[in-house]
XYZ file of C-alpha atoms in Angstrom:
645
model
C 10.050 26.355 -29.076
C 9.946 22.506 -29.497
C 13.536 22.267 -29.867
C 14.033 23.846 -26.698
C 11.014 22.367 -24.644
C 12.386 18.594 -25.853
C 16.067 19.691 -24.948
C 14.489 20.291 -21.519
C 12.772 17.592 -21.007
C 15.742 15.415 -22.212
C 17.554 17.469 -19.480
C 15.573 16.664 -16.672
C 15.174 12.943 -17.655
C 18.909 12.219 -18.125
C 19.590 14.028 -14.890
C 17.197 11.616 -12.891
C 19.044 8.999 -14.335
C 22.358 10.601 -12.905
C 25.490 8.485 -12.489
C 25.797 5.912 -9.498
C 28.082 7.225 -7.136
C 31.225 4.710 -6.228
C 29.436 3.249 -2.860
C 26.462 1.880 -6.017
C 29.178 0.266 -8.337
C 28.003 -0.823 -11.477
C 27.642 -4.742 -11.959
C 31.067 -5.027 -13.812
C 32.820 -3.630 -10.502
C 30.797 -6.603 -9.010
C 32.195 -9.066 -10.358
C 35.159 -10.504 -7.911
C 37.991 -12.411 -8.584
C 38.370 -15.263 -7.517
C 41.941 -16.417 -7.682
C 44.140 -15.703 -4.640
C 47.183 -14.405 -6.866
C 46.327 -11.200 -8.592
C 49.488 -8.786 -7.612
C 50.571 -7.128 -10.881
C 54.207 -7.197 -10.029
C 55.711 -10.881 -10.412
C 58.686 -10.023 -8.866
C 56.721 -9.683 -5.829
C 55.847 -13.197 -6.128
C 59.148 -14.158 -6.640
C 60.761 -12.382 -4.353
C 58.107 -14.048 -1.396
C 58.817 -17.684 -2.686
C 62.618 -17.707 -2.669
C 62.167 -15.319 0.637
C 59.923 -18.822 2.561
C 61.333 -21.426 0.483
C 64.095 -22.340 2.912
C 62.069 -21.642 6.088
C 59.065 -23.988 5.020
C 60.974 -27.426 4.584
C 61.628 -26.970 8.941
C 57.619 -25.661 9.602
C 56.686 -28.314 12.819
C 52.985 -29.612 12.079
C 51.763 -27.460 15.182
C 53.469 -24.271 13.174
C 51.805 -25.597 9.667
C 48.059 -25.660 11.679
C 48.597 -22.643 13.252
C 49.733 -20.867 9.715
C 46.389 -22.868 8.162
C 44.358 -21.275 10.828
C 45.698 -17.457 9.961
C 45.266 -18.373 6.289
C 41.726 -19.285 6.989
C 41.011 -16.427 9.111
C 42.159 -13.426 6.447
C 40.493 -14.991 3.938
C 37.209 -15.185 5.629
C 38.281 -11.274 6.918
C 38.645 -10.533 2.678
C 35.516 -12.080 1.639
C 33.540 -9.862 4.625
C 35.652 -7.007 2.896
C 34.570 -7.614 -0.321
C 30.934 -7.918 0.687
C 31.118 -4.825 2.238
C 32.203 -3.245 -0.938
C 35.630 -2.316 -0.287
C 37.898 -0.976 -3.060
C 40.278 -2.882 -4.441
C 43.314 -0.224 -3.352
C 42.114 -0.779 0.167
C 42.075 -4.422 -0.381
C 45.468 -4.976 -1.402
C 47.580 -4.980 1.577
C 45.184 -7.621 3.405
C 45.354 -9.837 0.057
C 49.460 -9.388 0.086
C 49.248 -10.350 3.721
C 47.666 -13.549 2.840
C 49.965 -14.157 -0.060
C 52.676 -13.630 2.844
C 51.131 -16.432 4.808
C 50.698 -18.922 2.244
C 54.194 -18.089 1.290
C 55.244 -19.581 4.663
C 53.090 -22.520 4.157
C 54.040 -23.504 0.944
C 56.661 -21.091 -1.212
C 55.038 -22.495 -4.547
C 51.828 -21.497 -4.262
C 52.840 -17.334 -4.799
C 55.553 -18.727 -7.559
C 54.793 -17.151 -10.745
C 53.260 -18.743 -13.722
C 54.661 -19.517 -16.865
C 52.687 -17.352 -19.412
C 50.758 -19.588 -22.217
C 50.575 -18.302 -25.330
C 47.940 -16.225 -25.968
C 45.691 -17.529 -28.333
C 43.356 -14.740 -29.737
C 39.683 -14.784 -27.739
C 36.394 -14.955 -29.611
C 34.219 -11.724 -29.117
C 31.224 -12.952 -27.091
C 27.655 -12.122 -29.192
C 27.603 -8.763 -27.951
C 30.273 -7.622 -29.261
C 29.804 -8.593 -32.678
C 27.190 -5.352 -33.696
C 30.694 -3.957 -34.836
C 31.611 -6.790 -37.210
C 29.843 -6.742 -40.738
C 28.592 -10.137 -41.622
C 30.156 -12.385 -44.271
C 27.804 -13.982 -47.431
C 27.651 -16.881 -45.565
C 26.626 -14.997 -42.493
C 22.860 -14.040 -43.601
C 21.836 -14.826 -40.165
C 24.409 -12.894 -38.057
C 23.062 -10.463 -35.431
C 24.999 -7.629 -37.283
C 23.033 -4.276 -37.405
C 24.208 -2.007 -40.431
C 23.898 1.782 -39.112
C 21.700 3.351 -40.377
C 23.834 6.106 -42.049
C 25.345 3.285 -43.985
C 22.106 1.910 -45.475
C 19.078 3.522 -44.003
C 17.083 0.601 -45.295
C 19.182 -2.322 -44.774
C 19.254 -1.163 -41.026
C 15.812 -1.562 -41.259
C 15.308 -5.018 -42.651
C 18.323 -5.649 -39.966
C 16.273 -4.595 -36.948
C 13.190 -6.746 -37.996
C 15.771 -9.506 -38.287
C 17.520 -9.620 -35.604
C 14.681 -8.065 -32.992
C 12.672 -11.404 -33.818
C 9.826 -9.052 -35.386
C 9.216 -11.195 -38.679
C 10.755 -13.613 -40.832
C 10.306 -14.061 -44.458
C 7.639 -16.870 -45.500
C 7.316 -19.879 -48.696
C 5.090 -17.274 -49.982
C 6.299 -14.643 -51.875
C 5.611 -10.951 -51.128
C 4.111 -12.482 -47.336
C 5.414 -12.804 -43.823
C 5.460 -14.574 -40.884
C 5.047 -12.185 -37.678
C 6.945 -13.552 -34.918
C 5.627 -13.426 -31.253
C 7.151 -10.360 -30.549
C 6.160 -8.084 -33.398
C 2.536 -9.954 -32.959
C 2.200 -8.711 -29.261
C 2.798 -4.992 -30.368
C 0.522 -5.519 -32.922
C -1.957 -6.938 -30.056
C -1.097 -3.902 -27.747
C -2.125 -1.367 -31.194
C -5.324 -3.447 -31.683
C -6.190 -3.204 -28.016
C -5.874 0.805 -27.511
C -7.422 0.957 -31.301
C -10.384 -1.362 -30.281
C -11.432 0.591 -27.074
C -11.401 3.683 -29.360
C -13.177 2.359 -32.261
C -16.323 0.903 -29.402
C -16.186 4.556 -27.867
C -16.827 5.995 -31.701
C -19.658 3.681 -31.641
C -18.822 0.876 -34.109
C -19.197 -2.623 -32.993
C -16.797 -5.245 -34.621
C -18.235 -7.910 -36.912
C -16.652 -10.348 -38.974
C -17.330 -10.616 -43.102
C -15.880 -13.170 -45.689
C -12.464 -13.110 -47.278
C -14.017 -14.250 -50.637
C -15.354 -11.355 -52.891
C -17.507 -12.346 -55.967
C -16.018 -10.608 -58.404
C -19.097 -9.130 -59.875
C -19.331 -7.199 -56.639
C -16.605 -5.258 -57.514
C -17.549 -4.523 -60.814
C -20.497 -2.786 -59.226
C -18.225 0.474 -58.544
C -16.459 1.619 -61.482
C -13.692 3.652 -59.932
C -13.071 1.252 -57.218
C -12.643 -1.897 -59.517
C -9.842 0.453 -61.226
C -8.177 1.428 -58.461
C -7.926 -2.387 -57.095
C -7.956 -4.135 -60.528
C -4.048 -4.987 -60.440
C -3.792 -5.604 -57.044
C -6.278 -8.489 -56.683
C -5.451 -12.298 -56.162
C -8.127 -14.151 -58.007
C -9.649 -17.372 -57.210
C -10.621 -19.602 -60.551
C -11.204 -22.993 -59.540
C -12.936 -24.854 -56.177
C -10.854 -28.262 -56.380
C -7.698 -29.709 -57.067
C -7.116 -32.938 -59.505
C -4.161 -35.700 -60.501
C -2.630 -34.107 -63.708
C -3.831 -37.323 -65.978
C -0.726 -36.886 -67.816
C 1.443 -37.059 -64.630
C 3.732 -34.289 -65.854
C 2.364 -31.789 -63.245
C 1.138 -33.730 -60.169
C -1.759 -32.107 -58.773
C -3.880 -29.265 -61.438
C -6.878 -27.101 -61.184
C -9.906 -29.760 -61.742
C -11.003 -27.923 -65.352
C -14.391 -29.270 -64.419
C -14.920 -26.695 -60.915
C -14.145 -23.816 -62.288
C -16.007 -21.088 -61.001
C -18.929 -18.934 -62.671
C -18.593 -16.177 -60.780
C -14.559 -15.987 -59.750
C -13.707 -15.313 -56.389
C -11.581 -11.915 -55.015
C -9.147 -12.713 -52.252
C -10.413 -9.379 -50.091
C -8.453 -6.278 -50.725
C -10.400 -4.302 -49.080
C -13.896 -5.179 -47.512
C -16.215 -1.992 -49.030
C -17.892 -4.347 -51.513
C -18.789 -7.117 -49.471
C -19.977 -4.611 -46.343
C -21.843 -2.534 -48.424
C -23.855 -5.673 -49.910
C -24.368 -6.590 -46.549
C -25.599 -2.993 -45.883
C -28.149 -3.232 -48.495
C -29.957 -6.026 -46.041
C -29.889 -4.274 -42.902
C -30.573 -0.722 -43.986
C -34.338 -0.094 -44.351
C -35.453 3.216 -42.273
C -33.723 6.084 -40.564
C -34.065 4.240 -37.577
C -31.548 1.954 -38.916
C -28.971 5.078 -39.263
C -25.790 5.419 -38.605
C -25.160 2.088 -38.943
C -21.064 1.389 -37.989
C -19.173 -1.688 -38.495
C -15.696 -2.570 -38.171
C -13.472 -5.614 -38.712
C -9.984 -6.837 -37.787
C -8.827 -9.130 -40.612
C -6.333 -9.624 -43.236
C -6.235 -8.563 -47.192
C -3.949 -9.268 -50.116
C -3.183 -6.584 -52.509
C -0.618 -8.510 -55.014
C 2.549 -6.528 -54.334
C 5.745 -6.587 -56.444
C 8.472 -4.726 -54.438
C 7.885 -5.201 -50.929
C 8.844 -4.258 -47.553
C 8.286 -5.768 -44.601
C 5.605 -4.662 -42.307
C 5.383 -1.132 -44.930
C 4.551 -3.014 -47.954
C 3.435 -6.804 -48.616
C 0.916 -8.283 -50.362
C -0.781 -9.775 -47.271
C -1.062 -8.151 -44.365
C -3.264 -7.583 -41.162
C -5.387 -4.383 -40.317
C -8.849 -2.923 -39.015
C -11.295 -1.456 -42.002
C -14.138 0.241 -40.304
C -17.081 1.122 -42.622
C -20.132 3.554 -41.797
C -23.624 4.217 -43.502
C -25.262 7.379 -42.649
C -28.626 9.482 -42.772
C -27.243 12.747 -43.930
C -23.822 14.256 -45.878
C -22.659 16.030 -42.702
C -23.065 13.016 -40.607
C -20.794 10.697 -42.402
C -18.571 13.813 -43.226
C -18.080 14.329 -39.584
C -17.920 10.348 -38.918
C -14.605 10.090 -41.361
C -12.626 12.941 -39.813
C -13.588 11.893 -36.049
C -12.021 8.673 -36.577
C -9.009 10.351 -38.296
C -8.571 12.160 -35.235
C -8.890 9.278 -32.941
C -5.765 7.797 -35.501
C -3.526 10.679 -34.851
C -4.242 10.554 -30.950
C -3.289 7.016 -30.957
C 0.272 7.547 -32.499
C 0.780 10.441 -30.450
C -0.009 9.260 -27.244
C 0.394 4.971 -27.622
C 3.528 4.877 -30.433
C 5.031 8.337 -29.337
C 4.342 9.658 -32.996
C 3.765 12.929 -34.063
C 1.672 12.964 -37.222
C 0.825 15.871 -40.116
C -3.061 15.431 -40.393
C -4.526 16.656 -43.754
C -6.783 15.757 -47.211
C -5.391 13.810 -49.522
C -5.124 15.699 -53.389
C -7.633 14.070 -55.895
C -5.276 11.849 -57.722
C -4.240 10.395 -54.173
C -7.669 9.835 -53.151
C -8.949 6.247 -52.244
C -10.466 4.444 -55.283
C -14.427 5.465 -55.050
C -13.879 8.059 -52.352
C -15.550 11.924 -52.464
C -12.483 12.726 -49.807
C -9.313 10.744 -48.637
C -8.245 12.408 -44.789
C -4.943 11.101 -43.970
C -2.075 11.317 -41.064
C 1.805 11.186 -42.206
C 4.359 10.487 -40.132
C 8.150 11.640 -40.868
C 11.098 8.576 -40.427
C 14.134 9.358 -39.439
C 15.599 9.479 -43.150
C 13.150 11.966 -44.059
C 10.819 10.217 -45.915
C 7.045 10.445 -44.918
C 5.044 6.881 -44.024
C 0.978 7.238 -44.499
C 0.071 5.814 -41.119
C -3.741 6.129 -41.495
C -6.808 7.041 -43.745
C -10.506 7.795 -43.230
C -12.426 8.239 -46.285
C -16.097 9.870 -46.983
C -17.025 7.918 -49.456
C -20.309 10.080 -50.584
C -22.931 8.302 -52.260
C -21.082 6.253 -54.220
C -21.017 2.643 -52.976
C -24.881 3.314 -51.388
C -25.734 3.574 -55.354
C -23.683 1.538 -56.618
C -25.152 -1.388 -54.277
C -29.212 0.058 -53.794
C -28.937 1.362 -50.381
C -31.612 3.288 -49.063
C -33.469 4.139 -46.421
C -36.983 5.632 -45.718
C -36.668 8.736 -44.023
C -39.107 10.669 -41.458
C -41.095 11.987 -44.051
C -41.731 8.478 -45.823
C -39.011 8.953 -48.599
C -36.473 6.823 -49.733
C -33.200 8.129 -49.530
C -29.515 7.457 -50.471
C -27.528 6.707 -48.139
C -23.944 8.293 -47.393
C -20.844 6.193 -46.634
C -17.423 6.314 -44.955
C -14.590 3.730 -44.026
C -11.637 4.215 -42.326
C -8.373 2.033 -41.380
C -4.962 1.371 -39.860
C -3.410 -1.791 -40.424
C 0.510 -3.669 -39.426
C 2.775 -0.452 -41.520
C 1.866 0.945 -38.157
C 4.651 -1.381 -36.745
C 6.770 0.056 -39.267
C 6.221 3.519 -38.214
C 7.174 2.735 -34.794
C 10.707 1.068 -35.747
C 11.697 3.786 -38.173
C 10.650 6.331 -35.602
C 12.281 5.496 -32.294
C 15.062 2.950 -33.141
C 18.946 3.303 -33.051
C 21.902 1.353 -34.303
C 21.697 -1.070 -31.287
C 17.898 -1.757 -31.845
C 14.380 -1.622 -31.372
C 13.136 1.308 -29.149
C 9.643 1.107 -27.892
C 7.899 3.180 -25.851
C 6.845 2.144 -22.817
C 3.115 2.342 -23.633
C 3.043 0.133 -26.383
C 6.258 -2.091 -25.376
C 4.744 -5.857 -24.665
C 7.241 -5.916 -21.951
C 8.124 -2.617 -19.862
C 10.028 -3.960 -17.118
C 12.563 -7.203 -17.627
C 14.244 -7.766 -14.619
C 17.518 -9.953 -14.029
C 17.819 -11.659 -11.132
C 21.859 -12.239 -10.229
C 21.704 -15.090 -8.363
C 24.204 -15.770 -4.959
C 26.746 -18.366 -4.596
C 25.853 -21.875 -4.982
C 26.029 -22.608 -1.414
C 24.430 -19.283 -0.194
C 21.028 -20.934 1.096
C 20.001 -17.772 3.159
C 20.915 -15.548 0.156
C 18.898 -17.441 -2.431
C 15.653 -16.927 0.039
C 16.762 -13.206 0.637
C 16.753 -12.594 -3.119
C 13.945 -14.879 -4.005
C 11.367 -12.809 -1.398
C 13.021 -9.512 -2.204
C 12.607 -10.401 -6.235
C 8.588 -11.313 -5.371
C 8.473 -8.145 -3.872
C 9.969 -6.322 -5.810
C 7.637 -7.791 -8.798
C 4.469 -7.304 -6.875
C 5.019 -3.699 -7.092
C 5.581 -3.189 -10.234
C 2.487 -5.113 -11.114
C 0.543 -2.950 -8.380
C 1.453 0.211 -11.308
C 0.523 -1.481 -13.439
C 3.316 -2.177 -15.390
C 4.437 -5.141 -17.746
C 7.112 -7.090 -15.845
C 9.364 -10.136 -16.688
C 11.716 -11.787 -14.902
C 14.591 -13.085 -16.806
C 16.057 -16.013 -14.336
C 17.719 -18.084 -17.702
C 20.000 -19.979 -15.513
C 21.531 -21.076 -18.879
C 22.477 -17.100 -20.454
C 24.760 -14.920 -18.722
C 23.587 -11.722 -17.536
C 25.645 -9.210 -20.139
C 23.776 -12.036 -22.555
C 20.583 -11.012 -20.944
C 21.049 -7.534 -20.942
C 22.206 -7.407 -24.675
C 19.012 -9.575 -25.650
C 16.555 -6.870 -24.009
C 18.106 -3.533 -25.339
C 17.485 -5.235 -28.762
C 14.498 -5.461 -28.354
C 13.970 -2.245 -27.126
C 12.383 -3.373 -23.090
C 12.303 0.406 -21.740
C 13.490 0.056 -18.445
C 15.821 -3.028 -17.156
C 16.062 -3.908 -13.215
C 19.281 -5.420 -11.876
C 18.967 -7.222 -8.825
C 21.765 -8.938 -6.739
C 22.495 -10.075 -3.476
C 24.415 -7.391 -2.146
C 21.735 -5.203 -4.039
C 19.156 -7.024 -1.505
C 21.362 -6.318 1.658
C 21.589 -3.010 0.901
C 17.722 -2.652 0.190
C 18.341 -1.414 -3.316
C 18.358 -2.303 -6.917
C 19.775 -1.141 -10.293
C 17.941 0.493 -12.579
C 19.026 0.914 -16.508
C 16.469 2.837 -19.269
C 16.912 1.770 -22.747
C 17.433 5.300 -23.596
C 17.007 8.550 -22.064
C 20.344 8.329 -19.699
C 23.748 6.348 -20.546
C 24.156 5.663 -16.725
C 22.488 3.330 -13.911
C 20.420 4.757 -11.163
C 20.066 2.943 -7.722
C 16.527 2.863 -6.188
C 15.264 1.513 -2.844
C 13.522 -1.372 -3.400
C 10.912 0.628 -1.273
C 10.128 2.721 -3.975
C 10.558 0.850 -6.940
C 6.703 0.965 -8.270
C 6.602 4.294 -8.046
C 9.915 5.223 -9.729
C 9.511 3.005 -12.713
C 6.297 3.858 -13.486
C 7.620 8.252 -12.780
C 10.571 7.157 -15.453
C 8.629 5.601 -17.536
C 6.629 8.094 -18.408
C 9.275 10.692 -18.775
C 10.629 8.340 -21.049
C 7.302 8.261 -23.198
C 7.520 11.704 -23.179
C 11.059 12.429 -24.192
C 10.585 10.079 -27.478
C 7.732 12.096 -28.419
C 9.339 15.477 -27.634
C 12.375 14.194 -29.733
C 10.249 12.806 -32.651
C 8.149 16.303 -32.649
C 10.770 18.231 -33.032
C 12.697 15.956 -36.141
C 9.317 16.543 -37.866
C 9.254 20.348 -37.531
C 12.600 20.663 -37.844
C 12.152 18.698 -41.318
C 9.408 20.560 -42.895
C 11.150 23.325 -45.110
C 9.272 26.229 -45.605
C 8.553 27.603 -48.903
C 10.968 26.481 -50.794
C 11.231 27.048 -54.598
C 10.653 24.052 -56.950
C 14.181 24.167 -57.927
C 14.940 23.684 -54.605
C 13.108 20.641 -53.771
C 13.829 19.058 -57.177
C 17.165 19.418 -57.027
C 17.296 18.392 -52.914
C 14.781 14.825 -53.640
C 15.632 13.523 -57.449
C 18.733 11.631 -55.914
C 17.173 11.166 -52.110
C 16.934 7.038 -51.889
C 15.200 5.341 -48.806
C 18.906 3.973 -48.237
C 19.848 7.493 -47.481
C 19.564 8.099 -43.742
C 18.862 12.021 -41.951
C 17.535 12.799 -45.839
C 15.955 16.269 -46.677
C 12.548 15.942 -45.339
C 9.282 17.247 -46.484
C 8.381 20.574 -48.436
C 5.141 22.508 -47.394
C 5.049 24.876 -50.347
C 1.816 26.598 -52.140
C 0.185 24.817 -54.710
C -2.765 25.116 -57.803
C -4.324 21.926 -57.091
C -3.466 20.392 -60.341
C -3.456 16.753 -61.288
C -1.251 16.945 -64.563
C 1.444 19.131 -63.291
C 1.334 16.616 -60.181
C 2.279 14.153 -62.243
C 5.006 15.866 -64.008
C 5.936 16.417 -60.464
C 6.494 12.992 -59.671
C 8.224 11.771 -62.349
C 11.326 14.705 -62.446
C 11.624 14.337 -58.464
C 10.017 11.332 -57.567
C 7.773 13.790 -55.186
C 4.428 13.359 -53.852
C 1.971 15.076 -52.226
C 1.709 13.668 -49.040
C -1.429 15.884 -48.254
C -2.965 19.577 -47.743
C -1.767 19.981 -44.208
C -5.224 20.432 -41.980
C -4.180 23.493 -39.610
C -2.637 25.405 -41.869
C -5.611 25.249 -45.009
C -8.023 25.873 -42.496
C -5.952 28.995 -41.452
C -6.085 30.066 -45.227
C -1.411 30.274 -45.080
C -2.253 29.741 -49.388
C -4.423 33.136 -49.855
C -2.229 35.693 -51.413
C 0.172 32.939 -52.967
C 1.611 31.490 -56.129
C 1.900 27.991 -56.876
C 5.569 27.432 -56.611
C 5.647 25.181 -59.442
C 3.138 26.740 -62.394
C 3.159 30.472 -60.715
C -0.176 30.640 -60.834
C -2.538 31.210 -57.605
C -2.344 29.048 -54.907
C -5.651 26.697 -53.888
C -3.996 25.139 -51.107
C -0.467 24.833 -49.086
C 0.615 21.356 -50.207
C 3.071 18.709 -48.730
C 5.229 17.284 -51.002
C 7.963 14.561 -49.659
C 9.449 11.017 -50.767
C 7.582 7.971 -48.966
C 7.433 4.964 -48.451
């Protein structure tokens, strides 16, 4: 059923986009020629010069003008004709008739060239996606496919779509202004969502005593490893001068200092301040911040050891409360990829061993890449009692008693932005859709001839216009008028970095009240649109085209969950699946004895996780009646098993 509804869809939008008929050439048809001689046939040429070559030595000046006059005249009558579109069969005879008249003027100026020797051309930039880069070349603009190395194509697209770069810091990165703005345009959408839930944003320290996190046994375990410690408050001169500048042994600190991993710690101290009475309940904080977890493989944007995200953290009256708290805000996750990124997600619990450090219950939504491999995208967790203990929360209920109180905290953070690119992308780039693209709409501008004074102001209102509407949509909108790239430069720039929808606008375009429209994906061809209705079609395609990624993403993730497979199966389909592998064998939702040891075992033959017990289908009770597929034993719960990232 998804298969075919997304084949429809993909139907309908490609045929909106349907080819452009001969009387809307495409801009490469545009482009005219401006040399007078371009009759295939030399022997034409020839054939006119020795034909006028003894005629024009005896031309009287009054015959010359008058022959200057005619020249002048067809060539204005072939420009007009070009204007006008005409094709070039129906241009040749009035461009051999001019070649006949300049014949009689002057024989040598139809006599053919002497060929030079061709010297082989340079590709131009946009050409070069074909060529693989050299050792030297780390910096080329060469994309590997992603069949060839699933993950260098990755690393590739971040590259050379000016997403990140790599920083002096090991295991961190600089985001670039492009993968910053849709970061900004996730943080926005999240932000409005996270207010509606009823958390206000707040702002707590990056520094962590590290006492505080001794405070909750099986959260100092879980983070131990990870954690970046600060020892020392100043910096001295090495008094030997063998090291230049040292730790000062005299400030080192009492109490060492935790570079924030996560903020639980910190909040919940906090908590223990504000909380005194029910009235005080729920009490729902979030902050957008960075945290270091020391990493030692990493990936950029899906693992590093700094990196930026939203922790939201909740203290509650009752169990049900925060219960309810933690898997509203997972649901408000999964909304946002489906409708903002265009990504479908599996939402479900988290096993026990997979659970966040000090949690009663980890929710979480997975998303499926295109090499089969699942990405955690987002967790809530209901944290129980634990931290309220740990830190002497309570709270003095109706009836005068104190009370524990209950916790949750949730959180997305910038492997979001590497959801989207292994989602939606293709061999020539970034793909975005149009709801979370930073720009929607680029359009080029192709400026008239130098001297074309009227044409300039016919394209310059038509282009404000044209802009105006857009804008009145709604829509994101640059204008690319670079009067230092060429146009196929411009064009080649954009689709990298995945702009939806690209708007070609010339003069001719503007004398025949229309413009050119090209989708980054969706359609192969160009559509012409009256400028009339240009608002109203972008923002109609743009949609579709929102819609089509998700209907294609929905149905690679159902079409990648295999169904009850044995274990044999899926051991023998994953133990050699690498990320580099692209169009992989997906995920495996198979019955399962909830069983941490056999997990394990799990794991290390396969390399498998569980990714989660799928929501929809635990809740429909799909495990009752089954064995476990891997100890044969009855089932607990329908498990998802998969490689990930």
């Amino acid at each position: 059923m998804a298969s075919t509804l997304a084949m429809s869809r993909a139907f309908q939008f490609g045929t909106r986009l349907a080819a452009v008929s001969s009387s809307s050439r495409t801009r490469a048809s545009q482009v005219m020629v401006r040399s007078p001689v371009f009759i295939n046939s030399s022997s034409k040429t020839r054939t006119l010069s020795r034909r006028f070559m003894s005629t024009a030595a005896s031309l009287t000046d009054e015959q010359k003008l008058e022959l200057e006059d005619k020249i002048k005249q067809k060539g204005d009558e072939i420009r007009t004709l070009k204007d006008d579109g005409i094709s070039k069969d129906d241009l040749k005879p009035h461009v051999a008739e001019l070649l006949e008249l300049k014949a009689q003027l002057d024989p040598s100026s139809v006599a053919p060239k002497k060929k030079k020797q061709q010297q082989p051309k340079k590709k131009k930039q946009n050409q070069q996606q074909n060529q693989k880069p050299t050792n030297d070349d780390a910096e080329s603009d060469y994309i590997t496919p992603r069949a060839e190395n699933y993950s260098r194509w990755y690393n590739d697209i971040i590259r050379v779509c000016d997403l990140a770069d790599d920083s002096p810091v090991r295991g961190c990165m600089v985001i670039k202004p492009w993968g910053m703005s849709l970061w900004d345009s996730i943080k926005n959408d999240l932000d409005a969502r996270i207010k509606e839930h009823g958390a206000e944003n707040a702002y707590f320290p990056l520094l962590i005593p590290k006492s505080f996190l001794e405070k909750e046994a099986e959260h100092v375990d879980g983070f131990a490893k990870e954690c970046a410690v600060v020892t020392h408050h100043r910096l001295t001169a090495d008094p030997s001068g063998e090291q230049g500048l040292i730790a000062d042994p005299e400030a080192e600190l009492e109490d060492p200092l935790i570079i924030r991993p996560t903020s639980e710690t910190m909040i919940w101290h906090m908590f223990k301040k504000w909380i005194v009475s029910h009235r005080d309940l729920p009490l729902k904080m979030n902050q957008w911040a960075n945290v270091m977890r020391w990493e030692m493989r990493t990936r950029p944007f899906l693992r590093t050891s700094e990196f930026l995200w939203q922790e939201g953290h909740t203290a509650h009256a009752t169990y049900e409360g925060a219960l309810e708290d933690s898997k509203d805000m997972l649901t408000q996750y999964a909304d946002m990829c489906e409708k903002l990124l265009a990504i479908p997600v599996v939402k479900g619990a988290k096993s026990p061993s997979e659970r966040f450090a000090g949690a009663e219950e980890t929710f979480t939504i997975e998303a499926l890449m295109q090499n089969g491999w699942a990405l955690q995208s987002g967790t809530s967790h209901f944290l129980g009692q634990s931290f309220g203990k740990a830190f002497d929360v309570t709270f003095q209920d109706k009836d005068g008693k104190q009370q524990d109180v209950w916790g949750t905290s949730w959180g997305v953070s910038t492997r979001l932005l590497g959801a989207l690119i292994m989602t939606h992308s293709d061999d020539a780039g970034l793909v975005l859709p149009p709801r979370v693209a930073p720009v929607q709409v680029v359009v080029v501008p192709i400026p008239p001839k130098k001297n074309d004074e009227e044409g300039k102001v016919a394209l310059n209102d038509a282009l404000d216009n044209l802009v105006a509407d857009l804008k009145s949509k709604g829509l994101k909108v640059k204008v690319d008028d670079r009067d230092y790239v060429r146009n196929g430069a411009k064009y080649f720039e954009w689709e990298r970095k995945g702009v939806p929808l690209r708007i070609e606008l010339g003069p001719r375009d503007v004398k025949g009240g229309v413009c050119v429209f090209k989708y980054r994906v969706g359609s192969e061809g160009k559509e012409t649109v009256n400028l009339d209705e240009v608002g109203t079609k972008a923002a109609e395609g743009l949609d579709n085209l929102q819609e089509y990624l998700l209907d294609s993403a929905k149905e690679r993730l159902a079409g990648n969950i295999n169904m009850m497979a044995t274990y044999e199966q899926m051991r023998d389909a994953l133990e050699a699946d690498e990320a580099s592998e692209y169009d992989g064998p997906g995920l495996y939702l198979v019955p399962w004895k909830c069983d941490a040891e056999n997990e394990d075992k799990i794991k290390e033959e396969c390399k498998a996780t569980i990714r989660c017990y799928p929501t929809d289908v635990n809740e429909a009770g799909m495990w009752e009646g089954k064995k476990c597929f891997y100890s044969g034993e009855d089932a607990t719960h329908m498990a998802l098993f998969g490689r990930a990232f």
